[in-house]
Short mmCIF file of C-alpha atoms in Angstrom, two decimals:
data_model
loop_
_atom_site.label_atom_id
_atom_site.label_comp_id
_atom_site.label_asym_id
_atom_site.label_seq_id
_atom_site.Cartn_x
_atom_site.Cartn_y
_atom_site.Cartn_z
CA UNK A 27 0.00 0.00 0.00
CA UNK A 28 2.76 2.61 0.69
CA UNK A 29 4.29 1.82 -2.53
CA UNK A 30 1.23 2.61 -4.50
CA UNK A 31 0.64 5.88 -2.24
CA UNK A 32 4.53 7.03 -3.10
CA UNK A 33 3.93 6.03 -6.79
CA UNK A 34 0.83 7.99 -6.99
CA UNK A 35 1.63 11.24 -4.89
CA UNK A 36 5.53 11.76 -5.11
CA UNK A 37 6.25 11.08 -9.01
CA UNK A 38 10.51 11.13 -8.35
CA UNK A 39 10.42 7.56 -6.38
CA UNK A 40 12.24 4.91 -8.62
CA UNK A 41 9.28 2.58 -10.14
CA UNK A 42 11.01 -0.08 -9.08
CA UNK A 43 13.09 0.11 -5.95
CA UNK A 44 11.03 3.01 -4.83
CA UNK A 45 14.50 5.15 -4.34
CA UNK A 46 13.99 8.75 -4.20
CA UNK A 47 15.20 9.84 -8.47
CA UNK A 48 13.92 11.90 -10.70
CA UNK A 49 13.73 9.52 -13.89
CA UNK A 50 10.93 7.11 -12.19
CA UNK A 51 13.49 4.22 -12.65
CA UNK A 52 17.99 4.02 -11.48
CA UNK A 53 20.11 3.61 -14.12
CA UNK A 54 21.53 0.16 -11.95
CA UNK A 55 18.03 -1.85 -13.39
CA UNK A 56 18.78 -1.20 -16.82
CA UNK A 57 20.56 -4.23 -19.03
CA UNK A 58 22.18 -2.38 -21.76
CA UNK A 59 22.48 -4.33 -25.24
CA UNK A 60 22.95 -1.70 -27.61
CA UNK A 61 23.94 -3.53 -30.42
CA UNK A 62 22.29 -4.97 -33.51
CA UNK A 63 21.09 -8.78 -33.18
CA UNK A 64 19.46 -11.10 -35.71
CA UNK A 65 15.81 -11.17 -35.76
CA UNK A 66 15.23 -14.16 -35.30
CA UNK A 67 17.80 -15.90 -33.06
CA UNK A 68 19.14 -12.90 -31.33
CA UNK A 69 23.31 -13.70 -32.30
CA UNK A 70 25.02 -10.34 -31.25
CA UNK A 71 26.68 -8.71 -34.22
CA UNK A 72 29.52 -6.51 -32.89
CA UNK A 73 29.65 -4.10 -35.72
CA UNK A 74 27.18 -1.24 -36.08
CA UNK A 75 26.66 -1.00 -40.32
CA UNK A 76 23.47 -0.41 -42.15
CA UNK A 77 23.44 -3.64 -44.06
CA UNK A 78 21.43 -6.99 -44.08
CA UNK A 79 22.19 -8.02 -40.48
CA UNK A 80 20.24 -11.31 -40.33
CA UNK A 81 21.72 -15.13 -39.80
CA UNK A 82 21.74 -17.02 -43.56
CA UNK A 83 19.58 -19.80 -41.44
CA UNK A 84 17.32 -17.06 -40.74
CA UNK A 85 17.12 -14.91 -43.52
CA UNK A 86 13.80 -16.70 -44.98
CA UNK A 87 12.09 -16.82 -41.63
CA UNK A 88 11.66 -13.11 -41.44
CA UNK A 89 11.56 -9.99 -43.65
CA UNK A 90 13.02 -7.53 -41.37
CA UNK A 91 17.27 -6.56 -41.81
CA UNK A 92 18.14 -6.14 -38.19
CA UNK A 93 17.07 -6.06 -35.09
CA UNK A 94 18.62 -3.03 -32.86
CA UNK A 95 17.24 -3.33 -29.07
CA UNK A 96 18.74 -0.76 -26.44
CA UNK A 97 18.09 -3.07 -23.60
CA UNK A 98 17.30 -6.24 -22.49
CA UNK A 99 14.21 -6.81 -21.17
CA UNK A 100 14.31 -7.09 -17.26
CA UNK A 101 11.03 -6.63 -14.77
CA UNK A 102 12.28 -2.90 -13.72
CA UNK A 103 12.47 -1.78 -17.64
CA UNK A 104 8.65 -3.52 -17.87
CA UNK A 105 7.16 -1.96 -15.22
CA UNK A 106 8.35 1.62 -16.51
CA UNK A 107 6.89 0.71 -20.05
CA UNK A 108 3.99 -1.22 -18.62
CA UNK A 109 3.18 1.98 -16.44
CA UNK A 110 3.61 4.29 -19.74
CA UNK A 111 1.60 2.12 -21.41
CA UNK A 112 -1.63 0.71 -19.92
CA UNK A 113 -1.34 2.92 -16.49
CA UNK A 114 -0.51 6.31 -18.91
CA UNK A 115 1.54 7.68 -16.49
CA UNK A 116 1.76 10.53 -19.46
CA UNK A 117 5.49 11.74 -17.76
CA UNK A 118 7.29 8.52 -17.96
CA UNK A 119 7.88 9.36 -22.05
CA UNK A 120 10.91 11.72 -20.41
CA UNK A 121 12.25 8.80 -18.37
CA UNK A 122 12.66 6.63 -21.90
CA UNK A 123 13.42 9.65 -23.70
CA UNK A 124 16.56 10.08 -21.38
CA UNK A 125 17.59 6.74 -21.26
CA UNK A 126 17.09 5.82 -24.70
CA UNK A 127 18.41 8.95 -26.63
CA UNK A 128 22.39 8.73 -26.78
CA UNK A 129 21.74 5.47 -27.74
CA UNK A 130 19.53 6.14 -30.69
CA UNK A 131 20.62 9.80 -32.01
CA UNK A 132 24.87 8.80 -32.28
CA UNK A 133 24.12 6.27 -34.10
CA UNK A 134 20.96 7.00 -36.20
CA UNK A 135 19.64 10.01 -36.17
CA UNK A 136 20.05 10.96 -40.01
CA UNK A 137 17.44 8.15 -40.89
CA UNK A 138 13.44 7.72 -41.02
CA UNK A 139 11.73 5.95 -38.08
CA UNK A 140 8.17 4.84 -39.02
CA UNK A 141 6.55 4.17 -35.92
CA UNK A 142 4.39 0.88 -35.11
CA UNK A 143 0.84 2.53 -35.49
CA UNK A 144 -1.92 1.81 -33.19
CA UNK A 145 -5.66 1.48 -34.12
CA UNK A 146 -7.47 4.59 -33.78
CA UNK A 147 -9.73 3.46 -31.37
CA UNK A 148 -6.33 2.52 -28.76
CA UNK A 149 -5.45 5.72 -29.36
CA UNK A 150 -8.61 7.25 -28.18
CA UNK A 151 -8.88 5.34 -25.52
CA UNK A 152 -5.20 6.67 -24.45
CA UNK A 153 -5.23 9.99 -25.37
CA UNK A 154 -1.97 9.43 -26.77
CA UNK A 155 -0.25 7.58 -29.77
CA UNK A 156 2.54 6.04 -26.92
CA UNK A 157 5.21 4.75 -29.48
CA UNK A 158 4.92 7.87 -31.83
CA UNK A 159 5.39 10.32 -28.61
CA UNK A 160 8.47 8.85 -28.14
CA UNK A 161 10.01 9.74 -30.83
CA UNK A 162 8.64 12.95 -30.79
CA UNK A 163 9.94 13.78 -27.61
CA UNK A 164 13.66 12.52 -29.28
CA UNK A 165 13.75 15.30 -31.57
CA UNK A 166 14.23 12.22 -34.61
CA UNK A 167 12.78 11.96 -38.45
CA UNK A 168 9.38 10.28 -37.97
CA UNK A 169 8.02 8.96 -41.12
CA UNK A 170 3.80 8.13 -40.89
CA UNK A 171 3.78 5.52 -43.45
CA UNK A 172 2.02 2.81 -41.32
CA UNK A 173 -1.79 2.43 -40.66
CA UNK A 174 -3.40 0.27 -38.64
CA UNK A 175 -6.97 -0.72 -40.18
CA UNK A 176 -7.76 -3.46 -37.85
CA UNK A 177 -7.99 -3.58 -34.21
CA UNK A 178 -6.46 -6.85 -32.49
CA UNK A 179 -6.21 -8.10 -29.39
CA UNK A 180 -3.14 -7.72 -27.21
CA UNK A 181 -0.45 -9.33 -28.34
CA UNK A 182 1.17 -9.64 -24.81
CA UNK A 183 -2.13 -11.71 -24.29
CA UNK A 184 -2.13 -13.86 -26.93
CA UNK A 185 -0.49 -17.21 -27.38
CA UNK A 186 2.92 -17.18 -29.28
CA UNK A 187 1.96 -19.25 -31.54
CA UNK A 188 -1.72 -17.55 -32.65
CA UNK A 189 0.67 -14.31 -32.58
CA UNK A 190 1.13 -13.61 -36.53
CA UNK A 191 -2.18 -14.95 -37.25
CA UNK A 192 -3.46 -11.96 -34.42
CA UNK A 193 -1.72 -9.16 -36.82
CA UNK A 194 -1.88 -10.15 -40.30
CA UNK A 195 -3.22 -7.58 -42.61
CA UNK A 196 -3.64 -5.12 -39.54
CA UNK A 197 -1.44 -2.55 -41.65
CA UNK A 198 -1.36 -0.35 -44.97
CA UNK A 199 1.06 1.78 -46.30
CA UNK A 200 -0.02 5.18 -46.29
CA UNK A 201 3.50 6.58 -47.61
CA UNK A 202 4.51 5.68 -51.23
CA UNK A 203 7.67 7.54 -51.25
CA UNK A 204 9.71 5.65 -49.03
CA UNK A 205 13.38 5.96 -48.30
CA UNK A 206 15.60 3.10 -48.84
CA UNK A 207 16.33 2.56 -45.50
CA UNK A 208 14.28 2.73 -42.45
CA UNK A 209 13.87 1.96 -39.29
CA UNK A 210 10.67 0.55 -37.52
CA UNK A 211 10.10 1.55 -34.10
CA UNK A 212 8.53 -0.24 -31.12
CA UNK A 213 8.68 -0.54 -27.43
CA UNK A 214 9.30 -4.17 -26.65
CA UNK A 215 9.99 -7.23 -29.47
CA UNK A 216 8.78 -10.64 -28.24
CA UNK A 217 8.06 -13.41 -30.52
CA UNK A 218 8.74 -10.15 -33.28
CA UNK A 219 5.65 -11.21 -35.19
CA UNK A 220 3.95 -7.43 -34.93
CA UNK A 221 7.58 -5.92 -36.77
CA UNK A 222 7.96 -9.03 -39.43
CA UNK A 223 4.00 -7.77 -40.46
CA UNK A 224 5.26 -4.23 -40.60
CA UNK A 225 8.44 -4.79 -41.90
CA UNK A 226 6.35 -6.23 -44.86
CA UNK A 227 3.98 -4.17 -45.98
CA UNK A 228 6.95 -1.31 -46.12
CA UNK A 229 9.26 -3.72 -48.13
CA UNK A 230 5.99 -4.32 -50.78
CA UNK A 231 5.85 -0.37 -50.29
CA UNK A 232 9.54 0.01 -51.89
CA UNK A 233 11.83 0.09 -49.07
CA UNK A 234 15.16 -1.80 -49.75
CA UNK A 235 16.32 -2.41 -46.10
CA UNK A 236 13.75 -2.22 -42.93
CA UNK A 237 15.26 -2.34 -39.26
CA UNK A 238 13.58 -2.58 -36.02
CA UNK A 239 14.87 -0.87 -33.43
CA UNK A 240 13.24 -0.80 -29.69
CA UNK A 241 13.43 0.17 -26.64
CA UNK A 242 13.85 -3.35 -25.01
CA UNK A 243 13.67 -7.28 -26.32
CA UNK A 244 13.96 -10.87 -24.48
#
């Protein structure tokens, strides 16, 4: 009970540890990866180059190029997501702003993120598009050239395996000037079905090579 009291009334506690700090969650919590993985299997590539970054055993089991998480996916980093997300505590977006940006703007700044679009009735229901204000708040090349036409369920409640089925055809492309390279953006990639949809529709759209970078992965 005092933990939910502190969370609610004094907004510099730590989510986690409940610490007094002014970006809702210590820098100790965070895993950093920071580095560009394979889709699919998640092998570490130590280099940082905008090519094809996917295993040849894995190439035909997804269409993105790369997958670029920030951090590994630990219960503090969920909470503070989870909270920004379903509990929209609207002020956590500086919090992943803060920790994410160095990361993100050294290395990548110059390129188009295309954010992974909600349906317009989530957003409603929000009051805020929560990936897109992210990147906002990052100061970074946002490209709108997702929409989402169909509203799904969850896909943190839905099997793994009903996953792709869940978000096929959810998206059009609303851009048909795309650049060559692009990066997809999203808070947390799981099973990675969500980006592989996305990452499709763009590539049918023109783009030559689609990343995914986010905020956290497993």
């Amino acid at each position: 009970m005092l933990r939910k009291i502190l969370e609610t009334l004094s907004p510099t506690y730590c989510l986690w540890c409940y610490k007094k700090n002014d970006l809702f969650l210590c820098p100790e919590h965070l895993e950093i990866i920071n580095s560009f993985l394979c889709p699919v299997c998640h092998l570490k590539f130590p280099e940082i180059k905008i090519k094809k970054i996917t295993c040849p055993s894995c190439s035909q089991k997804t269409y993105l190029d790369g997958l670029f998480p920030i951090f590994r996916l630990n219960e503090p980093l969920e909470k503070l997501i989870h909270s920004y997300k379903y509990d929209l505590y609207f002020d956590l977006v500086k919090t992943i702003c803060f920790i994410s940006k160095e990361f993100i703007y050294n290395k990548f700044k110059d390129f188009y993120f295309i954010p992974i679009p909600s349906h317009k009735s989530k957003i409603k229901e929000r009051g805020f598009d929560h990936i897109r204000l992210i990147l906002e708040n990052m100061d970074l090349k946002i490209l709108d050239a997702l929409l989402k036409i169909r509203k799904t369920k969850p896909q943190a409640q839905t099997e793994f395996l009903e996953r792709s089925q869940n978000i096929k055809d959810a998206f059009v492309l609303k851009e048909k000037n795309l650049p060559e390279v692009v990066f997809l953006f999203d808070d947390i990639k799981t099973t990675g079905s969500t980006l592989n949809e996305a990452c499709k529709i763009l590539k049918q759209g023109g783009a030559k090579l689609v990343f995914a970078l986010t905020l956290a992965t497993k």
